[in-house]
Amino acid sequence: ALARADGGGVGGAVGRAGGARCGSASLPPPSAAAMMEALGSMAIAGSALFGYNRKNFMYDRRMRQEQEFQIAEMRIRVAELWREDVRDITELTGKKMDTYMVVNMLQLGFSVTLFIEGRLESGTPQWLLCLFMASNAGAFMFLLLSVWLSMHASVVTQSSSVRLLTQLIRPPIPSWEQLEAMRTYASAFEAVPVHQMLRVPVVQTLTEGR
């Protein structure tokens, strides 16, 4: 009885082990439909990642272009402020010279009137008459010199303003080469490394420890 029991137990164990081996060996291989489904899922995921990263690339380039345009516009505005400062300073000097010229011309006219119509009373000492003529002549010369200098200062102010505005403080308008450098072609995305084209959002950032 013990022999039968041992034989039966050993035989049952061997039978079960053989059945297990037969069951594992009889697993069906993956079908072509499953492989095609897996490949299709991978292609869809790759296409979605490619489109996502391309949109990010174009968005970043557009933002960079707008930033460069804004910087160029700010530089132009700063140059315009400088040009306005130059105009204000030169106009202030020009207006002062014009005022001096008007006042000195009136005084010059008074001096000429004294030469023509100015009469001293009869019996005036000769030395007083000479002093009057010398004073009037000195005033005439100084007023004439002041009118000439004010005219010269006004001309110099205008010419200096024109020189500053046309040679030194020009608006920094971007050239064609600079505008072309600000531009981004869509084909530039093709030069991006493949791992950037297929970058998985959030996952790569976490793995890189950023």
PDB file of C-alpha atoms in Angstrom:
ATOM      1  CA  ALA A   1       0.000   0.000   0.000  1.00  0.00           C
ATOM      2  CA  LEU A   2       2.870   2.336   0.846  1.00  0.00           C
ATOM      3  CA  ALA A   3       4.542   1.474  -2.434  1.00  0.00           C
ATOM      4  CA  ARG A   4       1.399   2.248  -4.353  1.00  0.00           C
ATOM      5  CA  ALA A   5       1.014   5.502  -2.507  1.00  0.00           C
ATOM      6  CA  ASP A   6       4.569   6.521  -3.192  1.00  0.00           C
ATOM      7  CA  GLY A   7       4.300   5.473  -6.798  1.00  0.00           C
ATOM      8  CA  GLY A   8       1.067   7.324  -7.196  1.00  0.00           C
ATOM      9  CA  GLY A   9       2.443  10.455  -5.609  1.00  0.00           C
ATOM     10  CA  VAL A  10       5.578  10.469  -7.707  1.00  0.00           C
ATOM     11  CA  GLY A  11       3.613   9.721 -10.841  1.00  0.00           C
ATOM     12  CA  GLY A  12       1.136  12.498 -10.109  1.00  0.00           C
ATOM     13  CA  ALA A  13       3.909  15.000  -9.516  1.00  0.00           C
ATOM     14  CA  VAL A  14       5.660  14.005 -12.712  1.00  0.00           C
ATOM     15  CA  GLY A  15       2.389  14.236 -14.587  1.00  0.00           C
ATOM     16  CA  ARG A  16       1.637  17.677 -13.233  1.00  0.00           C
ATOM     17  CA  ALA A  17       5.149  18.924 -14.061  1.00  0.00           C
ATOM     18  CA  GLY A  18       4.858  17.556 -17.572  1.00  0.00           C
ATOM     19  CA  GLY A  19       1.449  19.164 -17.983  1.00  0.00           C
ATOM     20  CA  ALA A  20       2.856  22.497 -16.830  1.00  0.00           C
ATOM     21  CA  ARG A  21       5.702  22.243 -19.351  1.00  0.00           C
ATOM     22  CA  CYS A  22       3.290  21.376 -22.090  1.00  0.00           C
ATOM     23  CA  GLY A  23       1.054  24.326 -21.125  1.00  0.00           C
ATOM     24  CA  SER A  24       3.931  26.819 -21.186  1.00  0.00           C
ATOM     25  CA  ALA A  25       5.218  25.539 -24.464  1.00  0.00           C
ATOM     26  CA  SER A  26       1.827  25.756 -26.042  1.00  0.00           C
ATOM     27  CA  LEU A  27       1.453  29.620 -25.594  1.00  0.00           C
ATOM     28  CA  PRO A  28       0.474  31.066 -28.968  1.00  0.00           C
ATOM     29  CA  PRO A  29       2.965  33.519 -30.542  1.00  0.00           C
ATOM     30  CA  PRO A  30       1.891  37.171 -30.860  1.00  0.00           C
ATOM     31  CA  SER A  31      -0.237  37.601 -33.894  1.00  0.00           C
ATOM     32  CA  ALA A  32       0.499  40.010 -36.746  1.00  0.00           C
ATOM     33  CA  ALA A  33      -2.574  42.041 -35.855  1.00  0.00           C
ATOM     34  CA  ALA A  34      -1.257  42.657 -32.336  1.00  0.00           C
ATOM     35  CA  MET A  35       2.133  43.708 -33.702  1.00  0.00           C
ATOM     36  CA  MET A  36       0.507  46.062 -36.189  1.00  0.00           C
ATOM     37  CA  GLU A  37      -1.637  47.503 -33.421  1.00  0.00           C
ATOM     38  CA  ALA A  38       1.447  48.118 -31.279  1.00  0.00           C
ATOM     39  CA  LEU A  39       3.302  49.715 -34.179  1.00  0.00           C
ATOM     40  CA  GLY A  40       0.285  51.883 -34.940  1.00  0.00           C
ATOM     41  CA  SER A  41       0.092  53.041 -31.332  1.00  0.00           C
ATOM     42  CA  MET A  42       3.794  53.886 -31.375  1.00  0.00           C
ATOM     43  CA  ALA A  43       3.397  55.806 -34.639  1.00  0.00           C
ATOM     44  CA  ILE A  44       0.450  57.785 -33.267  1.00  0.00           C
ATOM     45  CA  ALA A  45       2.375  58.615 -30.093  1.00  0.00           C
ATOM     46  CA  GLY A  46       5.459  59.628 -32.101  1.00  0.00           C
ATOM     47  CA  SER A  47       3.358  61.800 -34.403  1.00  0.00           C
ATOM     48  CA  ALA A  48       1.695  63.474 -31.427  1.00  0.00           C
ATOM     49  CA  LEU A  49       5.083  64.155 -29.776  1.00  0.00           C
ATOM     50  CA  PHE A  50       6.509  65.467 -33.050  1.00  0.00           C
ATOM     51  CA  GLY A  51       3.585  67.841 -33.555  1.00  0.00           C
ATOM     52  CA  TYR A  52       3.703  69.001 -29.932  1.00  0.00           C
ATOM     53  CA  ASN A  53       7.428  69.772 -30.033  1.00  0.00           C
ATOM     54  CA  ARG A  54       7.146  71.455 -33.424  1.00  0.00           C
ATOM     55  CA  LYS A  55       4.400  73.742 -32.124  1.00  0.00           C
ATOM     56  CA  ASN A  56       6.557  74.572 -29.114  1.00  0.00           C
ATOM     57  CA  PHE A  57       9.497  75.337 -31.380  1.00  0.00           C
ATOM     58  CA  MET A  58       7.467  77.630 -33.626  1.00  0.00           C
ATOM     59  CA  TYR A  59       5.892  79.324 -30.609  1.00  0.00           C
ATOM     60  CA  ASP A  60       9.309  79.981 -29.045  1.00  0.00           C
ATOM     61  CA  ARG A  61      10.662  81.363 -32.313  1.00  0.00           C
ATOM     62  CA  ARG A  62       7.646  83.624 -32.752  1.00  0.00           C
ATOM     63  CA  MET A  63       8.030  84.936 -29.196  1.00  0.00           C
ATOM     64  CA  ARG A  64      11.750  85.527 -29.821  1.00  0.00           C
ATOM     65  CA  GLN A  65      10.963  87.413 -33.017  1.00  0.00           C
ATOM     66  CA  GLU A  66       8.402  89.604 -31.249  1.00  0.00           C
ATOM     67  CA  GLN A  67      10.940  90.263 -28.486  1.00  0.00           C
ATOM     68  CA  GLU A  68      13.578  91.357 -31.007  1.00  0.00           C
ATOM     69  CA  PHE A  69      11.037  93.584 -32.766  1.00  0.00           C
ATOM     70  CA  GLN A  70      10.127  95.146 -29.411  1.00  0.00           C
ATOM     71  CA  ILE A  71      13.800  95.758 -28.604  1.00  0.00           C
ATOM     72  CA  ALA A  72      14.333  97.390 -32.009  1.00  0.00           C
ATOM     73  CA  GLU A  73      11.272  99.598 -31.461  1.00  0.00           C
ATOM     74  CA  MET A  74      12.507 100.624 -28.003  1.00  0.00           C
ATOM     75  CA  ARG A  75      15.896 101.564 -29.468  1.00  0.00           C
ATOM     76  CA  ILE A  76      14.173 103.723 -32.065  1.00  0.00           C
ATOM     77  CA  ARG A  77      12.117 105.429 -29.352  1.00  0.00           C
ATOM     78  CA  VAL A  78      15.227 106.095 -27.272  1.00  0.00           C
ATOM     79  CA  ALA A  79      16.915 107.629 -30.317  1.00  0.00           C
ATOM     80  CA  GLU A  80      13.815 109.782 -30.885  1.00  0.00           C
ATOM     81  CA  LEU A  81      14.067 111.028 -27.283  1.00  0.00           C
ATOM     82  CA  TRP A  82      17.699 111.949 -27.871  1.00  0.00           C
ATOM     83  CA  ARG A  83      16.766 113.785 -31.052  1.00  0.00           C
ATOM     84  CA  GLU A  84      14.030 115.672 -29.204  1.00  0.00           C
ATOM     85  CA  ASP A  85      16.549 116.667 -26.528  1.00  0.00           C
ATOM     86  CA  VAL A  86      18.902 118.015 -29.190  1.00  0.00           C
ATOM     87  CA  ARG A  87      16.083 119.988 -30.785  1.00  0.00           C
ATOM     88  CA  ASP A  88      14.981 121.431 -27.429  1.00  0.00           C
ATOM     89  CA  ILE A  89      18.495 122.543 -26.495  1.00  0.00           C
ATOM     90  CA  THR A  90      19.258 124.093 -29.868  1.00  0.00           C
ATOM     91  CA  GLU A  91      15.857 125.771 -30.096  1.00  0.00           C
ATOM     92  CA  LEU A  92      16.390 127.288 -26.648  1.00  0.00           C
ATOM     93  CA  THR A  93      19.662 128.837 -27.773  1.00  0.00           C
ATOM     94  CA  GLY A  94      18.154 129.984 -31.058  1.00  0.00           C
ATOM     95  CA  LYS A  95      15.195 131.638 -29.331  1.00  0.00           C
ATOM     96  CA  LYS A  96      17.500 133.466 -26.936  1.00  0.00           C
ATOM     97  CA  MET A  97      19.618 134.738 -29.801  1.00  0.00           C
ATOM     98  CA  ASP A  98      16.528 135.914 -31.656  1.00  0.00           C
ATOM     99  CA  THR A  99      15.384 137.822 -28.571  1.00  0.00           C
ATOM    100  CA  TYR A 100      18.809 139.411 -28.151  1.00  0.00           C
ATOM    101  CA  MET A 101      18.824 140.364 -31.805  1.00  0.00           C
ATOM    102  CA  VAL A 102      15.448 142.126 -31.632  1.00  0.00           C
ATOM    103  CA  VAL A 103      16.360 144.087 -28.480  1.00  0.00           C
ATOM    104  CA  ASN A 104      19.815 145.044 -29.768  1.00  0.00           C
ATOM    105  CA  MET A 105      18.397 146.119 -33.124  1.00  0.00           C
ATOM    106  CA  LEU A 106      16.021 148.490 -31.319  1.00  0.00           C
ATOM    107  CA  GLN A 107      18.881 149.913 -29.285  1.00  0.00           C
ATOM    108  CA  LEU A 108      20.990 150.196 -32.407  1.00  0.00           C
ATOM    109  CA  GLY A 109      18.190 152.194 -33.991  1.00  0.00           C
ATOM    110  CA  PHE A 110      18.117 154.480 -30.965  1.00  0.00           C
ATOM    111  CA  SER A 111      21.858 155.062 -31.313  1.00  0.00           C
ATOM    112  CA  VAL A 112      21.535 155.942 -34.998  1.00  0.00           C
ATOM    113  CA  THR A 113      18.690 158.313 -34.147  1.00  0.00           C
ATOM    114  CA  LEU A 114      20.903 160.053 -31.617  1.00  0.00           C
ATOM    115  CA  PHE A 115      23.566 160.475 -34.297  1.00  0.00           C
ATOM    116  CA  ILE A 116      21.100 162.007 -36.764  1.00  0.00           C
ATOM    117  CA  GLU A 117      18.619 163.928 -34.651  1.00  0.00           C
ATOM    118  CA  GLY A 118      20.392 164.253 -31.337  1.00  0.00           C
ATOM    119  CA  ARG A 119      21.132 167.900 -30.554  1.00  0.00           C
ATOM    120  CA  LEU A 120      22.709 169.391 -27.477  1.00  0.00           C
ATOM    121  CA  GLU A 121      21.797 172.811 -26.202  1.00  0.00           C
ATOM    122  CA  SER A 122      23.716 175.770 -27.448  1.00  0.00           C
ATOM    123  CA  GLY A 123      26.634 176.681 -25.283  1.00  0.00           C
ATOM    124  CA  THR A 124      27.429 173.059 -24.415  1.00  0.00           C
ATOM    125  CA  PRO A 125      31.135 172.691 -23.666  1.00  0.00           C
ATOM    126  CA  GLN A 126      33.226 171.088 -26.352  1.00  0.00           C
ATOM    127  CA  TRP A 127      34.507 168.376 -24.057  1.00  0.00           C
ATOM    128  CA  LEU A 128      30.930 167.296 -23.229  1.00  0.00           C
ATOM    129  CA  LEU A 129      30.059 167.166 -26.918  1.00  0.00           C
ATOM    130  CA  CYS A 130      33.117 164.970 -27.573  1.00  0.00           C
ATOM    131  CA  LEU A 131      32.160 162.720 -24.668  1.00  0.00           C
ATOM    132  CA  PHE A 132      28.603 162.404 -26.016  1.00  0.00           C
ATOM    133  CA  MET A 133      29.820 161.470 -29.499  1.00  0.00           C
ATOM    134  CA  ALA A 134      32.354 158.958 -28.112  1.00  0.00           C
ATOM    135  CA  SER A 135      29.745 157.315 -25.884  1.00  0.00           C
ATOM    136  CA  ASN A 136      27.226 157.093 -28.718  1.00  0.00           C
ATOM    137  CA  ALA A 137      29.831 155.694 -31.106  1.00  0.00           C
ATOM    138  CA  GLY A 138      30.923 153.088 -28.528  1.00  0.00           C
ATOM    139  CA  ALA A 139      27.309 152.061 -27.946  1.00  0.00           C
ATOM    140  CA  PHE A 140      26.742 151.802 -31.681  1.00  0.00           C
ATOM    141  CA  MET A 141      29.801 149.572 -32.142  1.00  0.00           C
ATOM    142  CA  PHE A 142      28.953 147.297 -29.229  1.00  0.00           C
ATOM    143  CA  LEU A 143      25.303 146.951 -30.309  1.00  0.00           C
ATOM    144  CA  LEU A 144      26.325 146.245 -33.901  1.00  0.00           C
ATOM    145  CA  LEU A 145      28.783 143.598 -32.654  1.00  0.00           C
ATOM    146  CA  SER A 146      26.122 142.010 -30.465  1.00  0.00           C
ATOM    147  CA  VAL A 147      23.674 141.820 -33.398  1.00  0.00           C
ATOM    148  CA  TRP A 148      26.321 140.197 -35.584  1.00  0.00           C
ATOM    149  CA  LEU A 149      27.295 137.694 -32.863  1.00  0.00           C
ATOM    150  CA  SER A 150      23.664 136.796 -32.172  1.00  0.00           C
ATOM    151  CA  MET A 151      23.112 136.132 -35.871  1.00  0.00           C
ATOM    152  CA  HIS A 152      26.260 134.020 -35.980  1.00  0.00           C
ATOM    153  CA  ALA A 153      25.201 132.072 -32.852  1.00  0.00           C
ATOM    154  CA  SER A 154      21.769 131.398 -34.352  1.00  0.00           C
ATOM    155  CA  VAL A 155      23.321 130.064 -37.569  1.00  0.00           C
ATOM    156  CA  VAL A 156      25.824 127.917 -35.642  1.00  0.00           C
ATOM    157  CA  THR A 157      23.031 126.526 -33.485  1.00  0.00           C
ATOM    158  CA  GLN A 158      20.978 125.491 -36.483  1.00  0.00           C
ATOM    159  CA  SER A 159      23.930 123.966 -38.294  1.00  0.00           C
ATOM    160  CA  SER A 160      25.020 122.076 -35.173  1.00  0.00           C
ATOM    161  CA  SER A 161      21.504 120.734 -34.709  1.00  0.00           C
ATOM    162  CA  VAL A 162      21.397 119.528 -38.308  1.00  0.00           C
ATOM    163  CA  ARG A 163      24.823 117.900 -37.974  1.00  0.00           C
ATOM    164  CA  LEU A 164      23.863 116.095 -34.767  1.00  0.00           C
ATOM    165  CA  LEU A 165      20.556 114.871 -36.144  1.00  0.00           C
ATOM    166  CA  THR A 166      21.899 113.732 -39.506  1.00  0.00           C
ATOM    167  CA  GLN A 167      25.310 112.296 -38.569  1.00  0.00           C
ATOM    168  CA  LEU A 168      25.521 111.392 -34.892  1.00  0.00           C
ATOM    169  CA  ILE A 169      22.008 110.620 -33.654  1.00  0.00           C
ATOM    170  CA  ARG A 170      20.391 108.652 -36.419  1.00  0.00           C
ATOM    171  CA  PRO A 171      17.379 106.395 -35.752  1.00  0.00           C
ATOM    172  CA  PRO A 172      18.653 102.802 -35.407  1.00  0.00           C
ATOM    173  CA  ILE A 173      16.464 101.380 -38.150  1.00  0.00           C
ATOM    174  CA  PRO A 174      17.274  97.654 -38.608  1.00  0.00           C
ATOM    175  CA  SER A 175      18.978  96.711 -41.837  1.00  0.00           C
ATOM    176  CA  TRP A 176      17.844  93.915 -44.130  1.00  0.00           C
ATOM    177  CA  GLU A 177      20.498  91.588 -42.678  1.00  0.00           C
ATOM    178  CA  GLN A 178      19.265  92.258 -39.139  1.00  0.00           C
ATOM    179  CA  LEU A 179      15.652  91.657 -40.134  1.00  0.00           C
ATOM    180  CA  GLU A 180      16.664  88.448 -41.864  1.00  0.00           C
ATOM    181  CA  ALA A 181      18.484  87.331 -38.703  1.00  0.00           C
ATOM    182  CA  MET A 182      15.296  87.924 -36.693  1.00  0.00           C
ATOM    183  CA  ARG A 183      13.356  85.701 -39.044  1.00  0.00           C
ATOM    184  CA  THR A 184      12.967  81.949 -38.489  1.00  0.00           C
ATOM    185  CA  TYR A 185      12.186  79.458 -41.216  1.00  0.00           C
ATOM    186  CA  ALA A 186       9.934  76.523 -40.436  1.00  0.00           C
ATOM    187  CA  SER A 187      12.577  74.241 -41.929  1.00  0.00           C
ATOM    188  CA  ALA A 188      14.882  75.167 -39.044  1.00  0.00           C
ATOM    189  CA  PHE A 189      13.005  72.619 -36.952  1.00  0.00           C
ATOM    190  CA  GLU A 190      14.574  69.916 -39.093  1.00  0.00           C
ATOM    191  CA  ALA A 191      17.989  70.797 -37.641  1.00  0.00           C
ATOM    192  CA  VAL A 192      16.784  70.087 -34.103  1.00  0.00           C
ATOM    193  CA  PRO A 193      18.150  66.822 -32.601  1.00  0.00           C
ATOM    194  CA  VAL A 194      15.825  63.834 -32.755  1.00  0.00           C
ATOM    195  CA  HIS A 195      15.557  63.543 -28.974  1.00  0.00           C
ATOM    196  CA  GLN A 196      14.239  67.110 -28.934  1.00  0.00           C
ATOM    197  CA  MET A 197      11.775  66.405 -31.724  1.00  0.00           C
ATOM    198  CA  LEU A 198      10.352  63.463 -29.748  1.00  0.00           C
ATOM    199  CA  ARG A 199      10.759  64.942 -26.279  1.00  0.00           C
ATOM    200  CA  VAL A 200       8.141  63.701 -23.824  1.00  0.00           C
ATOM    201  CA  PRO A 201       6.602  66.614 -21.915  1.00  0.00           C
ATOM    202  CA  VAL A 202       7.402  66.824 -18.180  1.00  0.00           C
ATOM    203  CA  VAL A 203       9.112  63.407 -18.121  1.00  0.00           C
ATOM    204  CA  GLN A 204      12.394  64.545 -19.659  1.00  0.00           C
ATOM    205  CA  THR A 205      12.429  67.664 -17.495  1.00  0.00           C
ATOM    206  CA  LEU A 206      12.040  65.551 -14.360  1.00  0.00           C
ATOM    207  CA  THR A 207      14.696  63.054 -15.414  1.00  0.00           C
ATOM    208  CA  GLU A 208      17.178  65.832 -16.175  1.00  0.00           C
ATOM    209  CA  GLY A 209      16.622  67.309 -12.729  1.00  0.00           C
ATOM    210  CA  ARG A 210      15.657  70.771 -13.914  1.00  0.00           C
TER     211      ARG A 210
END
